[in-house]
Amino acid sequence: MPGCLNTEYMNWNGFGPGFFVEDYLIEELMPMIHSWFPASSRKEDNYIGGLSMGAYSSIRLAMLHPDLFAGVIALSGVPRKPRAADLQMLLSCDPSELVRMAKEKETEFDEIRALWIRNEIIEKGGIEQYIEDSTWTLMERIDPETVPPFYLAVGEEDFFYPDVLAFMDRCDRLGYSAVLETEPRYGHEWRFWNKYIEKGMEYFGI
């Protein structure tokens, strides 16, 4: 369960001398675990999963490195469809203005999310490249037959609930293997994640 600050487990070329979190996970941490511990390196024995940001990132990493994982457990988080108008607003506003707007509920973005996406847009070199590199767009360029199956779960009171439904619909339309479990009266909370990480592991027979 490696920490990554708020990087979405991506490589950030523009942060200091570079903060290459994806490379660290795939090229350093996983080989180290496989060599230090009695852990199998075979694809069929390795799964990736996470909650919230970790859920989104698990899906992305499995799509980019399908030869490494047998399945994905994504709890309360998925890739979201980029909306150019929202991205333009985030990029054009001063960071302090974004903080004010978030605190006063003038946008759908909370303070951290607004600054986070703004920094990603800048890191990518602009809105067009941000959209092109987004996992939502990436799904169209990858053969779904090569990607490991997704187990998705979200509480019906979770603010990500509509996004998870939209992502599940996109998986169905593009031919990705995915199942979704939902449950009422749960939000973005540990009660749900503690329960559904076990359900996800049961689903894959781990």
PDB file of C-alpha atoms in Angstrom, residues 5-138:
ATOM      1  CA  LEU A   5       1.027  12.061  -2.135  1.00  0.00           C
ATOM      2  CA  ASN A   6      -1.638  13.347  -4.576  1.00  0.00           C
ATOM      3  CA  THR A   7       0.032  12.154  -7.777  1.00  0.00           C
ATOM      4  CA  GLU A   8      -2.657   9.691  -8.927  1.00  0.00           C
ATOM      5  CA  TYR A   9       0.273   7.247  -9.064  1.00  0.00           C
ATOM      6  CA  MET A  10       1.435   8.905 -12.300  1.00  0.00           C
ATOM      7  CA  ASN A  11       4.829  10.133 -13.469  1.00  0.00           C
ATOM      8  CA  TRP A  12       5.268  13.888 -12.919  1.00  0.00           C
ATOM      9  CA  ASN A  13       8.074  15.308 -15.040  1.00  0.00           C
ATOM     10  CA  GLY A  14       7.569  18.864 -13.834  1.00  0.00           C
ATOM     11  CA  PHE A  15       7.722  18.277 -10.077  1.00  0.00           C
ATOM     12  CA  GLY A  16      11.231  19.213  -8.893  1.00  0.00           C
ATOM     13  CA  PRO A  17      13.717  16.916 -10.649  1.00  0.00           C
ATOM     14  CA  GLY A  18      10.803  14.578 -11.449  1.00  0.00           C
ATOM     15  CA  PHE A  19       8.560  12.409  -9.311  1.00  0.00           C
ATOM     16  CA  PHE A  20       8.083   9.191 -11.262  1.00  0.00           C
ATOM     17  CA  VAL A  21       5.561   7.296  -9.186  1.00  0.00           C
ATOM     18  CA  GLU A  22       4.348   4.897 -11.907  1.00  0.00           C
ATOM     19  CA  ASP A  23       7.936   3.910 -12.723  1.00  0.00           C
ATOM     20  CA  TYR A  24       8.661   3.405  -9.024  1.00  0.00           C
ATOM     21  CA  LEU A  25       5.680   1.076  -8.563  1.00  0.00           C
ATOM     22  CA  ILE A  26       6.183  -0.982 -11.716  1.00  0.00           C
ATOM     23  CA  GLU A  27       9.957  -0.982 -12.149  1.00  0.00           C
ATOM     24  CA  GLU A  28      11.179  -0.855  -8.532  1.00  0.00           C
ATOM     25  CA  LEU A  29       8.592  -1.794  -5.912  1.00  0.00           C
ATOM     26  CA  MET A  30       7.029  -4.815  -7.610  1.00  0.00           C
ATOM     27  CA  PRO A  31      10.381  -6.419  -8.571  1.00  0.00           C
ATOM     28  CA  MET A  32      11.666  -5.767  -5.059  1.00  0.00           C
ATOM     29  CA  ILE A  33       8.666  -7.515  -3.481  1.00  0.00           C
ATOM     30  CA  HIS A  34       8.985 -10.439  -5.868  1.00  0.00           C
ATOM     31  CA  SER A  35      12.681 -10.840  -5.067  1.00  0.00           C
ATOM     32  CA  TRP A  36      12.642 -10.169  -1.313  1.00  0.00           C
ATOM     33  CA  PHE A  37       9.542 -12.145  -0.337  1.00  0.00           C
ATOM     34  CA  PRO A  38       8.083 -15.535  -1.319  1.00  0.00           C
ATOM     35  CA  ALA A  39       5.694 -13.776  -3.711  1.00  0.00           C
ATOM     36  CA  SER A  40       4.991 -15.001  -7.223  1.00  0.00           C
ATOM     37  CA  SER A  41       5.765 -12.695 -10.140  1.00  0.00           C
ATOM     38  CA  ARG A  42       3.375 -14.547 -12.478  1.00  0.00           C
ATOM     39  CA  LYS A  43       0.558 -12.452 -13.894  1.00  0.00           C
ATOM     40  CA  GLU A  44      -2.105 -14.886 -12.658  1.00  0.00           C
ATOM     41  CA  ASP A  45      -0.905 -14.388  -9.069  1.00  0.00           C
ATOM     42  CA  ASN A  46      -0.843 -10.583  -9.052  1.00  0.00           C
ATOM     43  CA  TYR A  47      -3.782  -8.214  -8.631  1.00  0.00           C
ATOM     44  CA  ILE A  48      -3.996  -4.463  -8.195  1.00  0.00           C
ATOM     45  CA  GLY A  49      -6.619  -2.513  -6.303  1.00  0.00           C
ATOM     46  CA  GLY A  50      -7.366   0.632  -4.403  1.00  0.00           C
ATOM     47  CA  LEU A  51      -9.982   3.031  -3.114  1.00  0.00           C
ATOM     48  CA  SER A  52     -10.880   6.502  -4.342  1.00  0.00           C
ATOM     49  CA  MET A  53      -7.750   7.857  -6.076  1.00  0.00           C
ATOM     50  CA  GLY A  54      -6.179   4.407  -5.714  1.00  0.00           C
ATOM     51  CA  ALA A  55      -9.147   2.848  -7.514  1.00  0.00           C
ATOM     52  CA  TYR A  56      -8.801   5.149 -10.507  1.00  0.00           C
ATOM     53  CA  SER A  57      -5.045   4.620 -10.567  1.00  0.00           C
ATOM     54  CA  SER A  58      -5.364   0.836 -10.331  1.00  0.00           C
ATOM     55  CA  ILE A  59      -7.545   0.825 -13.444  1.00  0.00           C
ATOM     56  CA  ARG A  60      -5.090   3.037 -15.315  1.00  0.00           C
ATOM     57  CA  LEU A  61      -2.022   1.011 -14.316  1.00  0.00           C
ATOM     58  CA  ALA A  62      -3.708  -2.260 -15.276  1.00  0.00           C
ATOM     59  CA  MET A  63      -4.574  -0.801 -18.689  1.00  0.00           C
ATOM     60  CA  LEU A  64      -1.013   0.404 -19.247  1.00  0.00           C
ATOM     61  CA  HIS A  65       0.607  -2.786 -17.896  1.00  0.00           C
ATOM     62  CA  PRO A  66      -1.892  -5.580 -18.640  1.00  0.00           C
ATOM     63  CA  ASP A  67       0.865  -8.208 -18.673  1.00  0.00           C
ATOM     64  CA  LEU A  68       1.401  -7.751 -14.927  1.00  0.00           C
ATOM     65  CA  PHE A  69      -2.062  -8.167 -13.394  1.00  0.00           C
ATOM     66  CA  ALA A  70      -4.840 -10.746 -13.398  1.00  0.00           C
ATOM     67  CA  GLY A  71      -7.546  -8.398 -12.157  1.00  0.00           C
ATOM     68  CA  VAL A  72      -8.421  -4.991 -10.705  1.00  0.00           C
ATOM     69  CA  ILE A  73     -10.429  -4.133  -7.575  1.00  0.00           C
ATOM     70  CA  ALA A  74     -11.615  -0.518  -7.812  1.00  0.00           C
ATOM     71  CA  LEU A  75     -13.606   0.816  -4.849  1.00  0.00           C
ATOM     72  CA  SER A  76     -15.328   4.207  -5.019  1.00  0.00           C
ATOM     73  CA  GLY A  77     -13.276   5.618  -7.845  1.00  0.00           C
ATOM     74  CA  VAL A  78     -12.972   5.404 -11.632  1.00  0.00           C
ATOM     75  CA  PRO A  79     -11.650   7.449 -14.561  1.00  0.00           C
ATOM     76  CA  ARG A  80     -13.924  10.411 -15.238  1.00  0.00           C
ATOM     77  CA  LYS A  81     -14.827  11.968 -18.558  1.00  0.00           C
ATOM     78  CA  PRO A  82     -12.849  15.201 -19.031  1.00  0.00           C
ATOM     79  CA  ARG A  83     -15.049  18.210 -19.766  1.00  0.00           C
ATOM     80  CA  ALA A  84     -13.239  20.934 -21.675  1.00  0.00           C
ATOM     81  CA  ALA A  85     -15.290  23.790 -20.153  1.00  0.00           C
ATOM     82  CA  ASP A  86     -14.490  22.681 -16.611  1.00  0.00           C
ATOM     83  CA  LEU A  87     -10.820  22.248 -17.470  1.00  0.00           C
ATOM     84  CA  GLN A  88     -10.669  25.715 -19.027  1.00  0.00           C
ATOM     85  CA  MET A  89     -12.144  27.216 -15.869  1.00  0.00           C
ATOM     86  CA  LEU A  90      -9.590  25.416 -13.673  1.00  0.00           C
ATOM     87  CA  LEU A  91      -6.694  26.539 -15.843  1.00  0.00           C
ATOM     88  CA  SER A  92      -7.776  30.158 -16.265  1.00  0.00           C
ATOM     89  CA  CYS A  93      -8.481  30.832 -12.584  1.00  0.00           C
ATOM     90  CA  ASP A  94      -5.827  31.908 -10.113  1.00  0.00           C
ATOM     91  CA  PRO A  95      -5.209  29.126  -7.539  1.00  0.00           C
ATOM     92  CA  SER A  96      -6.396  31.371  -4.693  1.00  0.00           C
ATOM     93  CA  GLU A  97      -9.620  32.030  -6.610  1.00  0.00           C
ATOM     94  CA  LEU A  98     -10.149  28.284  -7.054  1.00  0.00           C
ATOM     95  CA  VAL A  99      -9.771  27.837  -3.301  1.00  0.00           C
ATOM     96  CA  ARG A 100     -12.353  30.559  -2.645  1.00  0.00           C
ATOM     97  CA  MET A 101     -14.809  29.112  -5.192  1.00  0.00           C
ATOM     98  CA  ALA A 102     -14.436  25.637  -3.740  1.00  0.00           C
ATOM     99  CA  LYS A 103     -15.026  26.830  -0.181  1.00  0.00           C
ATOM    100  CA  GLU A 104     -18.104  28.787  -1.261  1.00  0.00           C
ATOM    101  CA  LYS A 105     -19.432  25.822  -3.304  1.00  0.00           C
ATOM    102  CA  GLU A 106     -19.397  27.777  -6.572  1.00  0.00           C
ATOM    103  CA  THR A 107     -18.075  24.762  -8.505  1.00  0.00           C
ATOM    104  CA  GLU A 108     -18.457  20.996  -8.271  1.00  0.00           C
ATOM    105  CA  PHE A 109     -14.728  20.705  -7.406  1.00  0.00           C
ATOM    106  CA  ASP A 110     -13.551  20.720  -3.840  1.00  0.00           C
ATOM    107  CA  GLU A 111     -10.376  22.638  -3.020  1.00  0.00           C
ATOM    108  CA  ILE A 112      -7.924  19.752  -3.335  1.00  0.00           C
ATOM    109  CA  ARG A 113      -9.491  18.355  -6.505  1.00  0.00           C
ATOM    110  CA  ALA A 114      -9.521  21.753  -8.221  1.00  0.00           C
ATOM    111  CA  LEU A 115      -5.843  22.446  -7.555  1.00  0.00           C
ATOM    112  CA  TRP A 116      -4.921  18.857  -8.305  1.00  0.00           C
ATOM    113  CA  ILE A 117      -6.505  18.824 -11.786  1.00  0.00           C
ATOM    114  CA  ARG A 118      -5.144  22.313 -12.531  1.00  0.00           C
ATOM    115  CA  ASN A 119      -1.629  21.100 -11.788  1.00  0.00           C
ATOM    116  CA  GLU A 120      -2.173  18.019 -13.978  1.00  0.00           C
ATOM    117  CA  ILE A 121      -3.265  20.213 -16.901  1.00  0.00           C
ATOM    118  CA  ILE A 122      -0.118  22.308 -16.522  1.00  0.00           C
ATOM    119  CA  GLU A 123       2.020  19.162 -16.187  1.00  0.00           C
ATOM    120  CA  LYS A 124       0.582  17.784 -19.430  1.00  0.00           C
ATOM    121  CA  GLY A 125       1.196  21.012 -21.314  1.00  0.00           C
ATOM    122  CA  GLY A 126      -2.407  22.098 -21.780  1.00  0.00           C
ATOM    123  CA  ILE A 127      -6.024  20.993 -21.932  1.00  0.00           C
ATOM    124  CA  GLU A 128      -5.818  19.198 -25.277  1.00  0.00           C
ATOM    125  CA  GLN A 129      -2.946  16.972 -24.159  1.00  0.00           C
ATOM    126  CA  TYR A 130      -4.571  16.419 -20.756  1.00  0.00           C
ATOM    127  CA  ILE A 131      -7.700  15.067 -22.464  1.00  0.00           C
ATOM    128  CA  GLU A 132      -5.636  12.983 -24.888  1.00  0.00           C
ATOM    129  CA  ASP A 133      -3.683  11.390 -22.012  1.00  0.00           C
ATOM    130  CA  SER A 134      -6.728  10.831 -19.794  1.00  0.00           C
ATOM    131  CA  THR A 135      -7.683   7.253 -19.021  1.00  0.00           C
ATOM    132  CA  TRP A 136     -11.178   7.955 -20.369  1.00  0.00           C
ATOM    133  CA  THR A 137      -9.660   8.701 -23.783  1.00  0.00           C
ATOM    134  CA  LEU A 138      -6.984   6.016 -23.470  1.00  0.00           C
TER     135      LEU A 138
END
